[in-house]
PDB file of C-alpha atoms in Angstrom:
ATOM      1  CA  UNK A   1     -41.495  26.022  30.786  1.00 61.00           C
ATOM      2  CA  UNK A   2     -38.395  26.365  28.867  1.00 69.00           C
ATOM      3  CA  UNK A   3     -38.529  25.970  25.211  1.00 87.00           C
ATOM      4  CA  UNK A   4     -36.232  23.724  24.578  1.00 94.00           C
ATOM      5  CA  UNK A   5     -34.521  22.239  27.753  1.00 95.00           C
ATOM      6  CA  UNK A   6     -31.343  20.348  28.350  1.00 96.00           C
ATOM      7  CA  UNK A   7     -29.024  18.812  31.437  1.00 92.00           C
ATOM      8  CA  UNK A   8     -26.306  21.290  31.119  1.00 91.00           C
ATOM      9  CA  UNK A   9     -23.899  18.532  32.815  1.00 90.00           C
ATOM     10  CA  UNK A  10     -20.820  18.608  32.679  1.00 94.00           C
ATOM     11  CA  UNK A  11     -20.467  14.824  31.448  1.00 95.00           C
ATOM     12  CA  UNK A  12     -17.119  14.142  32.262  1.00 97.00           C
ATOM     13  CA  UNK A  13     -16.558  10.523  30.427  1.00 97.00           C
ATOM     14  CA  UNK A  14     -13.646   8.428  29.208  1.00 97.00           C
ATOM     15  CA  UNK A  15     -12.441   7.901  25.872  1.00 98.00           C
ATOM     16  CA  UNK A  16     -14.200   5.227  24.930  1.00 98.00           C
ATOM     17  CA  UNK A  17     -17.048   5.337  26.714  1.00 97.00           C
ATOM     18  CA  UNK A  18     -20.972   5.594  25.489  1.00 98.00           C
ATOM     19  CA  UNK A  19     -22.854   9.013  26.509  1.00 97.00           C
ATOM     20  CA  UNK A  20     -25.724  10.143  25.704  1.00 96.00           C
ATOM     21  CA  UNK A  21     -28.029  13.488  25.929  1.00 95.00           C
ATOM     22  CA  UNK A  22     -31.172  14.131  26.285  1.00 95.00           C
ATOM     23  CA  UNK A  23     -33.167  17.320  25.264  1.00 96.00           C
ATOM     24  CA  UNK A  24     -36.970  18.235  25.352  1.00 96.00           C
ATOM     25  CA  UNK A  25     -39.157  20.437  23.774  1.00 93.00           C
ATOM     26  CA  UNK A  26     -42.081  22.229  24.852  1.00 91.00           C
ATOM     27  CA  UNK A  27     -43.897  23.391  20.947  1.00 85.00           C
ATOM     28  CA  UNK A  28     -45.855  20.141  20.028  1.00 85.00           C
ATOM     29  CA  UNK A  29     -45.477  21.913  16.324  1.00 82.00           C
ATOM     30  CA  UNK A  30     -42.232  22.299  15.731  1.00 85.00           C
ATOM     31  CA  UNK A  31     -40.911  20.143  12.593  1.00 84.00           C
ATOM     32  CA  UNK A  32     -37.487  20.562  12.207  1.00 88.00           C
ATOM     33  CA  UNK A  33     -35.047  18.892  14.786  1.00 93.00           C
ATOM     34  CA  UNK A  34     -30.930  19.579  14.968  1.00 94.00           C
ATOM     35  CA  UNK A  35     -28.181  18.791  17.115  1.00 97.00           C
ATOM     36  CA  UNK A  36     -25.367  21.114  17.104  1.00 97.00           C
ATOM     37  CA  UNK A  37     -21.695  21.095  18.508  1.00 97.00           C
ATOM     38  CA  UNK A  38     -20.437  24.768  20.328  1.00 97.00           C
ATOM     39  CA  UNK A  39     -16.566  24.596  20.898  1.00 96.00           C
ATOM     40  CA  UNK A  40     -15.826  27.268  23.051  1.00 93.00           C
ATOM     41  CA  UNK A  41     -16.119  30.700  22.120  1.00 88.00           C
ATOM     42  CA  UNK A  42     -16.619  29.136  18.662  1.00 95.00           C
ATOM     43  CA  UNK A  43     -19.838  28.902  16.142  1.00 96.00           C
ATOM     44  CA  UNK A  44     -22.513  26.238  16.404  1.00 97.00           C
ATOM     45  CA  UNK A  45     -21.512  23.513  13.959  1.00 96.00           C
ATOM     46  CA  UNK A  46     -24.368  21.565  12.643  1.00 94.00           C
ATOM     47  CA  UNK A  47     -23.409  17.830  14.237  1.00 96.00           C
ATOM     48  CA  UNK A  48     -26.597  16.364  12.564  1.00 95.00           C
ATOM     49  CA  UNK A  49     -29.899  16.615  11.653  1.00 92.00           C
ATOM     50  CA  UNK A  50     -32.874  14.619  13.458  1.00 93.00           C
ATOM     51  CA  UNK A  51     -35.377  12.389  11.900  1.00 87.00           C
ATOM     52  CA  UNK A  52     -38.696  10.815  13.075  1.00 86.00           C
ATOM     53  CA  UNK A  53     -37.090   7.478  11.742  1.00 86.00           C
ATOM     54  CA  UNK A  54     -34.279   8.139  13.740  1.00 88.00           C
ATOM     55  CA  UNK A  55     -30.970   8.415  12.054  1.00 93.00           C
ATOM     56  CA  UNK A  56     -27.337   7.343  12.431  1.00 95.00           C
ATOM     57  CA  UNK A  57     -24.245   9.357  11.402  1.00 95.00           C
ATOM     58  CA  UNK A  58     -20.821   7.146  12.784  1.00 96.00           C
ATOM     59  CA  UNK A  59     -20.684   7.017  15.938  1.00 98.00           C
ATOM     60  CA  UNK A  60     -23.572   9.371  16.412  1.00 98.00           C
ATOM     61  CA  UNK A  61     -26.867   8.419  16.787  1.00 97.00           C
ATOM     62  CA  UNK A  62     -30.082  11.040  16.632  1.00 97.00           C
ATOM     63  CA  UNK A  63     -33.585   9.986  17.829  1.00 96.00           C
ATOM     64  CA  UNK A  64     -36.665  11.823  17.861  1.00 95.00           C
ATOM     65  CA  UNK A  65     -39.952  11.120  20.273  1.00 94.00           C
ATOM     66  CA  UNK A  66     -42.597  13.233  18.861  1.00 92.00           C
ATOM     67  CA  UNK A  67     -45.239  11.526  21.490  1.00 92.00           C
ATOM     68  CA  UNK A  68     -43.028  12.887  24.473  1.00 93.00           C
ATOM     69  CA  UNK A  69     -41.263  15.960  22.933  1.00 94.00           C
ATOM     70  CA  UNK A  70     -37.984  13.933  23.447  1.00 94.00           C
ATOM     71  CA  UNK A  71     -34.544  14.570  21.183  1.00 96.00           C
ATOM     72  CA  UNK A  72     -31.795  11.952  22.214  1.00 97.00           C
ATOM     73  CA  UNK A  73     -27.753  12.143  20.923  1.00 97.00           C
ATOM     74  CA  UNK A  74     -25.711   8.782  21.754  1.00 97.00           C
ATOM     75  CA  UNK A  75     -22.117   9.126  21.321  1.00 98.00           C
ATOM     76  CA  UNK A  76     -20.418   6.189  20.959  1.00 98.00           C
ATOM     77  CA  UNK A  77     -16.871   5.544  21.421  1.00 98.00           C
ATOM     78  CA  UNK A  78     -15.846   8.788  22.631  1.00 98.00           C
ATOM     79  CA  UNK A  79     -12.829  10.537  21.512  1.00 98.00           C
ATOM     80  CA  UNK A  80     -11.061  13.425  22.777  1.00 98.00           C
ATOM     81  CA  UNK A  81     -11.648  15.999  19.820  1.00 97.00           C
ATOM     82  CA  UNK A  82     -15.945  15.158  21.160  1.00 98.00           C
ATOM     83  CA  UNK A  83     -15.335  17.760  23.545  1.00 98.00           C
ATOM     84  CA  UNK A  84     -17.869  20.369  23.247  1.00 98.00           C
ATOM     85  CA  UNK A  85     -21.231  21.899  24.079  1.00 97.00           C
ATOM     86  CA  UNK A  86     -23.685  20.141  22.318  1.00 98.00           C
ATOM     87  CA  UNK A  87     -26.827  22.045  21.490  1.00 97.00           C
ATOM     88  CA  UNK A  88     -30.466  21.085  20.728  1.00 97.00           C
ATOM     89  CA  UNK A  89     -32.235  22.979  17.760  1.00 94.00           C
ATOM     90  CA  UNK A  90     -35.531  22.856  17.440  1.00 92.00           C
ATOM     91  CA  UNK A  91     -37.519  25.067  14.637  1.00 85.00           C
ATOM     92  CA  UNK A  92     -41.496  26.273  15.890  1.00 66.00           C
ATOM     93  CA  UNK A  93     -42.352  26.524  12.361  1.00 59.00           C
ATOM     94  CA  UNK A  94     -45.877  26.637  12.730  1.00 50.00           C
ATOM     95  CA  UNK A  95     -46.596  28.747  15.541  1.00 49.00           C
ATOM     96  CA  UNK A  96     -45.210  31.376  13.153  1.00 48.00           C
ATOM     97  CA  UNK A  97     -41.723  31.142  14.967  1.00 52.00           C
ATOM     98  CA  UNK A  98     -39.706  29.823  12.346  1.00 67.00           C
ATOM     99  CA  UNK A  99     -36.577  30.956  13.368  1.00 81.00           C
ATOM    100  CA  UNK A 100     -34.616  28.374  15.113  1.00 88.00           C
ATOM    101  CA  UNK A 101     -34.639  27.945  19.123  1.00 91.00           C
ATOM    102  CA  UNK A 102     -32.036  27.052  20.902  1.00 94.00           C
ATOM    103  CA  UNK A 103     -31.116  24.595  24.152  1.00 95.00           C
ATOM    104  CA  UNK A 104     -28.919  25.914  26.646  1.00 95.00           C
ATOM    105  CA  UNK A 105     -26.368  23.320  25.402  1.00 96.00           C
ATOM    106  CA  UNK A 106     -24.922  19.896  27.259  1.00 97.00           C
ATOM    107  CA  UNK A 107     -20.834  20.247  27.770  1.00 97.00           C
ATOM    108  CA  UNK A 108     -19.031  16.708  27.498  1.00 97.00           C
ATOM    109  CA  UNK A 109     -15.505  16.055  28.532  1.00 97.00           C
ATOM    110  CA  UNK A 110     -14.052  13.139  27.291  1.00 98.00           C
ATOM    111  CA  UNK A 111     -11.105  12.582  29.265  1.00 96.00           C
ATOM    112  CA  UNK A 112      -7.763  10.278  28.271  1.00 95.00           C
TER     113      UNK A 112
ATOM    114  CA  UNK B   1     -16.886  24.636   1.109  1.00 76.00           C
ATOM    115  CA  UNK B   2     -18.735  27.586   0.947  1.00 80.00           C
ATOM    116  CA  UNK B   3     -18.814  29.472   4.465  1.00 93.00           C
ATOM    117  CA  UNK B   4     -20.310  32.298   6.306  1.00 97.00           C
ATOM    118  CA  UNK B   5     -17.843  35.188   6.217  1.00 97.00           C
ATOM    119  CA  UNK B   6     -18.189  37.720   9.289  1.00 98.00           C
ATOM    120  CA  UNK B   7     -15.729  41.221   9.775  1.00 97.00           C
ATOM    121  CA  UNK B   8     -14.719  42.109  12.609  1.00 97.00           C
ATOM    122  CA  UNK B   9     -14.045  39.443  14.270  1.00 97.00           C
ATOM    123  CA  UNK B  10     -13.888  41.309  17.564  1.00 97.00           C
ATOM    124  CA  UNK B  11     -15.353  45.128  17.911  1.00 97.00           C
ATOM    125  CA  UNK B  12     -15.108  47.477  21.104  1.00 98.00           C
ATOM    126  CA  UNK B  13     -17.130  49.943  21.053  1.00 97.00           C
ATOM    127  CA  UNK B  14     -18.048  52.792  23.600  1.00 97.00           C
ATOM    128  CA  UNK B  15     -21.931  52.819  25.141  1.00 97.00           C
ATOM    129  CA  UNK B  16     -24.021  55.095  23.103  1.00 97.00           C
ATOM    130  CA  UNK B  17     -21.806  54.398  19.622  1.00 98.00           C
ATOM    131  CA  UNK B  18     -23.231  52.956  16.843  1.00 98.00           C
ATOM    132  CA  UNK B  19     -21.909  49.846  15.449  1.00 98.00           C
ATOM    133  CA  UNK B  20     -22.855  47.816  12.074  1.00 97.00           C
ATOM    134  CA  UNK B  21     -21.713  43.789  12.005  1.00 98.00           C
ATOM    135  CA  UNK B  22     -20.938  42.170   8.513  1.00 97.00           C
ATOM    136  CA  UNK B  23     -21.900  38.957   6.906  1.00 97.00           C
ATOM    137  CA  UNK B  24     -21.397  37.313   3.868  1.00 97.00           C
ATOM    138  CA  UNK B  25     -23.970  34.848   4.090  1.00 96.00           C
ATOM    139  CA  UNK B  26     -23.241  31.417   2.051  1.00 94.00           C
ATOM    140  CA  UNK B  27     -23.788  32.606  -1.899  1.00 91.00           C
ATOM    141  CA  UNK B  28     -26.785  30.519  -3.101  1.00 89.00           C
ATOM    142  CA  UNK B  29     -28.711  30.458   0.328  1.00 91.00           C
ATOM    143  CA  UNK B  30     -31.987  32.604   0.673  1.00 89.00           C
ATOM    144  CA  UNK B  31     -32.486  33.019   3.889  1.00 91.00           C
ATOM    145  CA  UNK B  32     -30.420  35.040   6.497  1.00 94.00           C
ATOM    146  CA  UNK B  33     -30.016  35.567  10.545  1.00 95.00           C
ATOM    147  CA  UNK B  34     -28.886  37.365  12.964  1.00 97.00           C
ATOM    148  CA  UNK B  35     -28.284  35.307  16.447  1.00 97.00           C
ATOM    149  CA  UNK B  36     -26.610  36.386  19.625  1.00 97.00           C
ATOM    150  CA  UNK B  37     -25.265  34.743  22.491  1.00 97.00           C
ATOM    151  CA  UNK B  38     -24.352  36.552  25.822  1.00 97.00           C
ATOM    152  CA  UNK B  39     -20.986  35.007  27.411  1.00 94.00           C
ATOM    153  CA  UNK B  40     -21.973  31.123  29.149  1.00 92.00           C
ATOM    154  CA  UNK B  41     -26.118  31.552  27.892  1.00 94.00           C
ATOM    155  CA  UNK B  42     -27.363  30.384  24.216  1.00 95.00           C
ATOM    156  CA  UNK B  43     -27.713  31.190  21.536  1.00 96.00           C
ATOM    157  CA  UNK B  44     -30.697  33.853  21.109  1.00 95.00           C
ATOM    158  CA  UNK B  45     -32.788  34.412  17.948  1.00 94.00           C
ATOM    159  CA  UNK B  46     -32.911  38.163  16.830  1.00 96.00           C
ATOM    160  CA  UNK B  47     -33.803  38.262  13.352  1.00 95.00           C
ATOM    161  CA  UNK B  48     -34.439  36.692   9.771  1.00 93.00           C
ATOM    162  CA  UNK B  49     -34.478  38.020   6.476  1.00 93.00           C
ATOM    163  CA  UNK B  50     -35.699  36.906   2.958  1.00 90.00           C
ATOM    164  CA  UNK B  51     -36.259  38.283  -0.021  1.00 89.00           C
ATOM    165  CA  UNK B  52     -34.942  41.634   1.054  1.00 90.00           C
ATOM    166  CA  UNK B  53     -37.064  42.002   4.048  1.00 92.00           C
ATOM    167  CA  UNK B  54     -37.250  40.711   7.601  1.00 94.00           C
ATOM    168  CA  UNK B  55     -39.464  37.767   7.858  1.00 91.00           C
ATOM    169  CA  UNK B  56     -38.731  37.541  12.059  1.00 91.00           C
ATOM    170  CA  UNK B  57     -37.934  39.285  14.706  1.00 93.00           C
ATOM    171  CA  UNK B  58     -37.732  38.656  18.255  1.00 92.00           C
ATOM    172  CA  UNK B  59     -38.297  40.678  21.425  1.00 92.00           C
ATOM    173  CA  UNK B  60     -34.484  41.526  21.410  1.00 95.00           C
ATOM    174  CA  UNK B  61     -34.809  42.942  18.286  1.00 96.00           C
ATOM    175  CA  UNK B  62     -36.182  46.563  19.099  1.00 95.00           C
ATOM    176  CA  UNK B  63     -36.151  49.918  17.481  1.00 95.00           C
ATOM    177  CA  UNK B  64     -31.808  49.956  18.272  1.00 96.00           C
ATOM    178  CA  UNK B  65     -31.084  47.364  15.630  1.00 98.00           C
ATOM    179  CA  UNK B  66     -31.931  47.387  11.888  1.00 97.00           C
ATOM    180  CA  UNK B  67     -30.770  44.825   9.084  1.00 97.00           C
ATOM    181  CA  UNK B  68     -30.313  45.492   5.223  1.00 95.00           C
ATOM    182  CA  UNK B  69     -28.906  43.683   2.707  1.00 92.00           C
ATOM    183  CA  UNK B  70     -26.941  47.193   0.662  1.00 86.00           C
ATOM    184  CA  UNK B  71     -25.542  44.268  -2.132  1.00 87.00           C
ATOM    185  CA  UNK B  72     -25.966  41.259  -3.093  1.00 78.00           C
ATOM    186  CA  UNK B  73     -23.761  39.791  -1.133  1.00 86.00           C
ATOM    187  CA  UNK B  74     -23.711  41.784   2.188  1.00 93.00           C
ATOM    188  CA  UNK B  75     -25.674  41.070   5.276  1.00 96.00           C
ATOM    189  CA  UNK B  76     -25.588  43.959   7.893  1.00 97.00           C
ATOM    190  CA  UNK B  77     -26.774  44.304  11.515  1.00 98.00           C
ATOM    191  CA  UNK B  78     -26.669  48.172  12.616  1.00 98.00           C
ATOM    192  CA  UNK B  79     -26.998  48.866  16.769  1.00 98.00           C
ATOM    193  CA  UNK B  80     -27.746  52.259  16.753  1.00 96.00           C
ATOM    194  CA  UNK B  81     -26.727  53.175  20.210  1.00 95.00           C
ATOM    195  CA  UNK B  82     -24.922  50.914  21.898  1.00 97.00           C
ATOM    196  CA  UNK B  83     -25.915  49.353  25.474  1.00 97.00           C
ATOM    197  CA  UNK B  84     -24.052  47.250  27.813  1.00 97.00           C
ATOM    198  CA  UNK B  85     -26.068  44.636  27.690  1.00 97.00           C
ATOM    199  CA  UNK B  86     -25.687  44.347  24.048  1.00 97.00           C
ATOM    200  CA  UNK B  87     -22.052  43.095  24.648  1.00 98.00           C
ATOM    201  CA  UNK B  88     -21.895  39.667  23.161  1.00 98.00           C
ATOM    202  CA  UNK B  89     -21.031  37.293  20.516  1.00 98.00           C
ATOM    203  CA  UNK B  90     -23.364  38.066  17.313  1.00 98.00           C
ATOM    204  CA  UNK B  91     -23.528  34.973  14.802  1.00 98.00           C
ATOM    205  CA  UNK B  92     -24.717  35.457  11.346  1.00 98.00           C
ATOM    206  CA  UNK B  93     -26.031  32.465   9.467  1.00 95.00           C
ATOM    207  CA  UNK B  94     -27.727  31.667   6.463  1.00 94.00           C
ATOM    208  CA  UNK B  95     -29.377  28.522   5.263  1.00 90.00           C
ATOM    209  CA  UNK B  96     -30.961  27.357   1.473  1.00 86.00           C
ATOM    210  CA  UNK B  97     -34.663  27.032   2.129  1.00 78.00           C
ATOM    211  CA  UNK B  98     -35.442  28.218   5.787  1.00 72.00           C
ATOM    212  CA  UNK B  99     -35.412  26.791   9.323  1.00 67.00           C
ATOM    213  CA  UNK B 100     -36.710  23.497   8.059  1.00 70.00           C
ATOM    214  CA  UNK B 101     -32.835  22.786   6.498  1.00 76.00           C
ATOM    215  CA  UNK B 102     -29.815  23.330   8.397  1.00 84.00           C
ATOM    216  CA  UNK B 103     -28.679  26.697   9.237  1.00 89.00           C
ATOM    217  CA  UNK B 104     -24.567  27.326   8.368  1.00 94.00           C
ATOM    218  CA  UNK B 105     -22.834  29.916  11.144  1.00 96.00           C
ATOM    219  CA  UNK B 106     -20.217  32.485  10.171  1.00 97.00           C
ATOM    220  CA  UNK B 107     -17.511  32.564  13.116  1.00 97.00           C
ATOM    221  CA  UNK B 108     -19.031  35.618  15.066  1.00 97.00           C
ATOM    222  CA  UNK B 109     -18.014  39.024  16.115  1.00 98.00           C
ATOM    223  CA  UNK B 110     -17.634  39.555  19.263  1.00 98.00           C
ATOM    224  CA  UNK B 111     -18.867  43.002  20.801  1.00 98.00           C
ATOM    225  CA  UNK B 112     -17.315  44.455  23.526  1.00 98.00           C
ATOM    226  CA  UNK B 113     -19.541  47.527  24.840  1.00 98.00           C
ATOM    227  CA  UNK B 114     -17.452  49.566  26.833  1.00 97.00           C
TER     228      UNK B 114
END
């Protein structure tokens, strides 16, 4: 099983429109949760972090599952410049793997 | 804001040549890393480094490569002799307290192994 596992779409969406990502995890101890943007051919950009309580950042909304190993993004109102690869980040801090592991990444097109 | 610096930004080098990447990691963050992504995979974990020694390394991360920080403000990742396969874009990134807080990304250098 993948460590950290994501729909690599491509969502191709309106502007406008609601979208949202999925990701799961397969280290029941990891503690740290992340959601990064990739533009292409670019560095990961830290979109937001994720919290147990769930957390909201704009139009960007982070949830965590810890009962299914789940990691959710909604995007709301999508604009043009939301065009990226979003990645899931996931730290397996105490297996002794602290370093962070990285999804595969989701690519959304918003289109006009 | 503070960023990760990285130089070159894109390296060709031929098979069998040693290259070293540079980083300026962010200036009051402890912890450093070197990451890699192969062109359309992720983003792979090679190593981490605190307190002037690696804390991590992964399976990637074999007798070929070597990090040292020579100043205090340098991060360096040597490939002794270069492979194919280690063409690639190589991130460096550095964070404040660990993998627990966000990790900030320099721009890359791309290696082209010729």
């Amino acid at each position: 099983r993948k460590e950290v596992e994501q729909d690599p779409g491509p969502f191709n969406v309106p502007e406008g429109a609601t979208v949202a990502f999925n990701c799961t995890y397969s280290n029941s101890a990891s503690q740290s949760f992340f959601w990064y943007r990739q533009d292409c051919r670019k560095e990961p950009k830290l979109l937001m972090s994720v919290y147990s309580s769930g957390n909201e950042d704009g139009r960007f909304t982070a949830q965590l599952n810890r009962a299914s190993q789940y990691i959710s993004l909604l995007i709301r109102d999508s604009k043009l410049s939301d065009s990226a690869t979003y990645l899931c980040v996931v730290n397996g801090e105490d297996t002794g793997r602290r370093a962070l592991t990285f999804g595969s990444g989701t690519r959304l097109q918003v289109q006009p | 804001e503070p960023e990760v610096t990285q130089t070159p930004s894109h390296q060709v080098t031929q098979m069998g040549q040693e290259v070293i990447l540079r980083c300026v990691p962010i200036s009051n963050h402890l912890y450093f890393y070197w990451y890699r992504q192969i062109l359309g995979q992720k983003v792979e974990f090679l190593v981490s480094f605190y307190n002037n020694e690696i804390s991590e390394k992964s399976e990637i991360f074999d007798d070929q490569f070597s990090v040292e920080r020579p100043d205090g403000s340098n991060f360096t990742l040597k490939i002794r002799s270069t492979k194919l396969e280690d063409s690639a874009m190589y991130f460096c990134a550095s964070s404040q307290q660990g993998s627990n807080t966000e990790a900030f990304f320099g721009q890359g250098t791309r290696l082209t192994v010729v």
